[in-house]
PDB file of C-alpha atoms in Angstrom:
ATOM      1  CA  MET T   1    -136.998   3.578  97.949  1.00  0.00           C
ATOM      2  CA  PRO T   2    -134.335   4.257  99.042  1.00  0.00           C
ATOM      3  CA  ASP T   3    -133.807   7.262 100.757  1.00  0.00           C
ATOM      4  CA  ARG T   4    -131.835  10.464  99.312  1.00  0.00           C
ATOM      5  CA  ILE T   5    -130.310  13.875 100.297  1.00  0.00           C
ATOM      6  CA  ILE T   6    -132.239  16.462  98.043  1.00  0.00           C
ATOM      7  CA  ARG T   7    -129.644  19.866  99.418  1.00  0.00           C
ATOM      8  CA  ASP T   8    -131.046  23.420  99.493  1.00  0.00           C
ATOM      9  CA  ARG T   9    -129.302  24.751  96.402  1.00  0.00           C
ATOM     10  CA  ALA T  10    -130.926  22.833  93.823  1.00  0.00           C
ATOM     11  CA  ARG T  11    -133.659  25.077  94.520  1.00  0.00           C
ATOM     12  CA  ARG T  12    -131.696  27.598  93.326  1.00  0.00           C
ATOM     13  CA  SER T  13    -130.587  24.878  90.392  1.00  0.00           C
ATOM     14  CA  PRO T  14    -129.855  26.577  86.472  1.00  0.00           C
ATOM     15  CA  THR T  15    -130.034  23.368  84.448  1.00  0.00           C
ATOM     16  CA  LEU T  16    -133.556  22.510  86.828  1.00  0.00           C
ATOM     17  CA  GLN T  17    -134.732  25.970  85.881  1.00  0.00           C
ATOM     18  CA  ALA T  18    -133.637  25.028  81.978  1.00  0.00           C
ATOM     19  CA  ILE T  19    -137.023  23.035  81.918  1.00  0.00           C
ATOM     20  CA  SER T  20    -139.976  22.378  81.123  1.00  0.00           C
ATOM     21  CA  ASP T  21    -142.015  21.740  84.453  1.00  0.00           C
ATOM     22  CA  ALA T  22    -143.038  18.509  83.300  1.00  0.00           C
ATOM     23  CA  ALA T  23    -139.830  17.157  83.617  1.00  0.00           C
ATOM     24  CA  GLU T  24    -138.979  18.843  86.290  1.00  0.00           C
ATOM     25  CA  ARG T  25    -141.818  16.987  88.467  1.00  0.00           C
ATOM     26  CA  ALA T  26    -140.217  13.642  86.757  1.00  0.00           C
ATOM     27  CA  TRP T  27    -136.871  14.630  87.302  1.00  0.00           C
ATOM     28  CA  TRP T  28    -137.224  14.339  91.577  1.00  0.00           C
ATOM     29  CA  ARG T  29    -139.181  10.764  91.486  1.00  0.00           C
ATOM     30  CA  LEU T  30    -136.734   9.892  89.824  1.00  0.00           C
ATOM     31  CA  THR T  31    -134.822  10.662  92.255  1.00  0.00           C
ATOM     32  CA  THR T  32    -135.800   8.129  94.131  1.00  0.00           C
ATOM     33  CA  ALA T  33    -135.861   5.283  91.052  1.00  0.00           C
ATOM     34  CA  ALA T  34    -132.561   5.454  90.654  1.00  0.00           C
ATOM     35  CA  ASP T  35    -129.847   3.284  92.030  1.00  0.00           C
ATOM     36  CA  ASP T  36    -127.623   4.003  94.338  1.00  0.00           C
ATOM     37  CA  TYR T  37    -125.456   4.671  91.151  1.00  0.00           C
ATOM     38  CA  GLY T  38    -128.044   6.726  89.482  1.00  0.00           C
ATOM     39  CA  ARG T  39    -129.081   4.317  86.820  1.00  0.00           C
ATOM     40  CA  PHE T  40    -132.423   3.284  85.053  1.00  0.00           C
ATOM     41  CA  ASP T  41    -134.246   1.119  82.636  1.00  0.00           C
ATOM     42  CA  ALA T  42    -134.783   4.259  80.142  1.00  0.00           C
ATOM     43  CA  ASP T  43    -137.455   2.843  78.507  1.00  0.00           C
ATOM     44  CA  ALA T  44    -140.229   4.868  78.262  1.00  0.00           C
ATOM     45  CA  GLU T  45    -143.317   2.620  79.558  1.00  0.00           C
ATOM     46  CA  VAL T  46    -141.351   1.289  82.403  1.00  0.00           C
ATOM     47  CA  LEU T  47    -139.923   4.801  82.824  1.00  0.00           C
ATOM     48  CA  LEU T  48    -143.520   5.890  83.273  1.00  0.00           C
ATOM     49  CA  SER T  49    -144.627   3.647  85.264  1.00  0.00           C
ATOM     50  CA  ASP T  50    -142.030   3.955  88.264  1.00  0.00           C
ATOM     51  CA  LEU T  51    -142.172   7.118  88.466  1.00  0.00           C
ATOM     52  CA  PHE T  52    -145.993   7.621  88.326  1.00  0.00           C
ATOM     53  CA  PRO T  53    -147.859   3.998  89.035  1.00  0.00           C
ATOM     54  CA  ARG T  54    -151.253   6.089  89.361  1.00  0.00           C
ATOM     55  CA  ARG T  55    -150.698   7.111  86.426  1.00  0.00           C
ATOM     56  CA  PRO T  56    -151.581  11.145  86.764  1.00  0.00           C
ATOM     57  CA  ALA T  57    -153.845  12.566  83.580  1.00  0.00           C
ATOM     58  CA  GLY T  58    -151.506  13.332  80.262  1.00  0.00           C
ATOM     59  CA  TRP T  59    -148.532  11.424  81.391  1.00  0.00           C
ATOM     60  CA  THR T  60    -148.488   8.572  79.028  1.00  0.00           C
ATOM     61  CA  PRO T  61    -145.046   7.375  77.529  1.00  0.00           C
ATOM     62  CA  ARG T  62    -144.404   9.493  74.847  1.00  0.00           C
ATOM     63  CA  LYS T  63    -144.794  12.729  77.371  1.00  0.00           C
ATOM     64  CA  MET T  64    -142.498  10.214  79.028  1.00  0.00           C
ATOM     65  CA  SER T  65    -140.129   9.915  75.906  1.00  0.00           C
ATOM     66  CA  LEU T  66    -140.148  13.623  75.568  1.00  0.00           C
ATOM     67  CA  VAL T  67    -138.437  13.826  78.922  1.00  0.00           C
ATOM     68  CA  LEU T  68    -135.949  11.343  78.491  1.00  0.00           C
ATOM     69  CA  GLU T  69    -135.435  13.575  75.327  1.00  0.00           C
ATOM     70  CA  GLU T  70    -135.380  16.725  77.547  1.00  0.00           C
ATOM     71  CA  TRP T  71    -133.043  15.420  79.863  1.00  0.00           C
ATOM     72  CA  GLU T  72    -130.718  14.269  77.797  1.00  0.00           C
ATOM     73  CA  THR T  73    -130.263  17.345  75.528  1.00  0.00           C
ATOM     74  CA  ASP T  74    -127.018  18.794  75.346  1.00  0.00           C
ATOM     75  CA  ALA T  75    -128.197  21.965  76.743  1.00  0.00           C
ATOM     76  CA  VAL T  76    -129.647  19.933  79.794  1.00  0.00           C
ATOM     77  CA  GLY T  77    -127.484  17.305  80.342  1.00  0.00           C
ATOM     78  CA  LEU T  78    -128.978  15.910  83.438  1.00  0.00           C
ATOM     79  CA  VAL T  79    -128.850  12.327  82.523  1.00  0.00           C
ATOM     80  CA  HIS T  80    -127.429  10.026  79.697  1.00  0.00           C
ATOM     81  CA  LEU T  81    -128.854   7.125  77.490  1.00  0.00           C
ATOM     82  CA  TYR T  82    -126.749   4.194  77.347  1.00  0.00           C
ATOM     83  CA  GLN T  83    -127.603   0.225  74.953  1.00  0.00           C
ATOM     84  CA  VAL T  84    -124.724  -2.232  76.399  1.00  0.00           C
ATOM     85  CA  ASN T  85    -123.262  -4.097  73.982  1.00  0.00           C
ATOM     86  CA  GLY T  86    -125.766  -3.467  71.392  1.00  0.00           C
ATOM     87  CA  GLU T  87    -128.311  -5.146  73.565  1.00  0.00           C
ATOM     88  CA  PRO T  88    -132.180  -3.142  73.062  1.00  0.00           C
ATOM     89  CA  ARG T  89    -132.682  -2.540  76.114  1.00  0.00           C
ATOM     90  CA  LEU T  90    -132.452   0.879  77.376  1.00  0.00           C
ATOM     91  CA  TYR T  91    -130.754   2.470  80.124  1.00  0.00           C
ATOM     92  CA  GLY T  92    -130.198   6.004  81.678  1.00  0.00           C
ATOM     93  CA  HIS T  93    -128.029   7.733  84.507  1.00  0.00           C
ATOM     94  CA  CYS T  94    -127.679  10.490  86.654  1.00  0.00           C
ATOM     95  CA  VAL T  95    -124.755  12.370  84.389  1.00  0.00           C
ATOM     96  CA  THR T  96    -124.128  14.421  88.158  1.00  0.00           C
ATOM     97  CA  TRP T  97    -125.438  12.168  90.182  1.00  0.00           C
ATOM     98  CA  SER T  98    -122.077  11.602  91.922  1.00  0.00           C
ATOM     99  CA  ASP T  99    -121.784  15.554  92.945  1.00  0.00           C
ATOM    100  CA  HIS T 100    -124.920  14.983  94.987  1.00  0.00           C
ATOM    101  CA  GLN T 101    -125.132  11.552  95.956  1.00  0.00           C
ATOM    102  CA  ARG T 102    -123.243   9.581  98.278  1.00  0.00           C
ATOM    103  CA  GLU T 103    -123.065   6.022  96.097  1.00  0.00           C
ATOM    104  CA  ARG T 104    -123.543   3.175  99.262  1.00  0.00           C
ATOM    105  CA  GLU T 105    -122.132   0.388  99.466  1.00  0.00           C
ATOM    106  CA  SER T 106    -124.637  -1.848  97.148  1.00  0.00           C
ATOM    107  CA  LYS T 107    -124.386  -3.566  93.862  1.00  0.00           C
ATOM    108  CA  PRO T 108    -126.370  -1.879  91.328  1.00  0.00           C
ATOM    109  CA  LYS T 109    -129.127  -2.650  89.314  1.00  0.00           C
ATOM    110  CA  TYR T 110    -128.552  -1.357  86.563  1.00  0.00           C
ATOM    111  CA  PRO T 111    -124.543  -2.433  83.972  1.00  0.00           C
ATOM    112  CA  ASP T 112    -121.975   0.289  83.508  1.00  0.00           C
ATOM    113  CA  PRO T 113    -122.745   2.655  81.543  1.00  0.00           C
ATOM    114  CA  PRO T 114    -119.904   2.671  78.487  1.00  0.00           C
ATOM    115  CA  CYS T 115    -119.334   6.203  79.828  1.00  0.00           C
ATOM    116  CA  ARG T 116    -118.306   5.251  82.998  1.00  0.00           C
ATOM    117  CA  GLY T 117    -114.509   6.864  84.270  1.00  0.00           C
ATOM    118  CA  ASN T 118    -114.373   8.951  80.729  1.00  0.00           C
ATOM    119  CA  PRO T 119    -116.652  12.394  81.688  1.00  0.00           C
ATOM    120  CA  GLU T 120    -116.346  13.198  78.486  1.00  0.00           C
ATOM    121  CA  LEU T 121    -118.847  11.420  76.611  1.00  0.00           C
ATOM    122  CA  ALA T 122    -121.159  11.558  79.600  1.00  0.00           C
TER     123      ALA T 122
END
């Protein structure tokens, strides 16, 4: 599991204040589950098992799907969900990852999002 920097200004983030408690709880877990480029497998079942391996009460794939939808809304914009070359597998990346984390000299675990290099599509 990678080490991450969490800055104290995160407690005052208007974006994190706008999301539900469940979405915020999952968000902090995502910061340790995403790869060094802020990318992750966005299949709700896979993500649920990555973020909550002990499956706390009330957490289901459906709830994880709702959290993903909340993260992706235009009002929040924490993540961008994407597919590669029309394949059915769903990925996500944290839109402002590079603003808050250092990208390391490592190979990404997941493919580049189609919006990489084009902030308008993120």
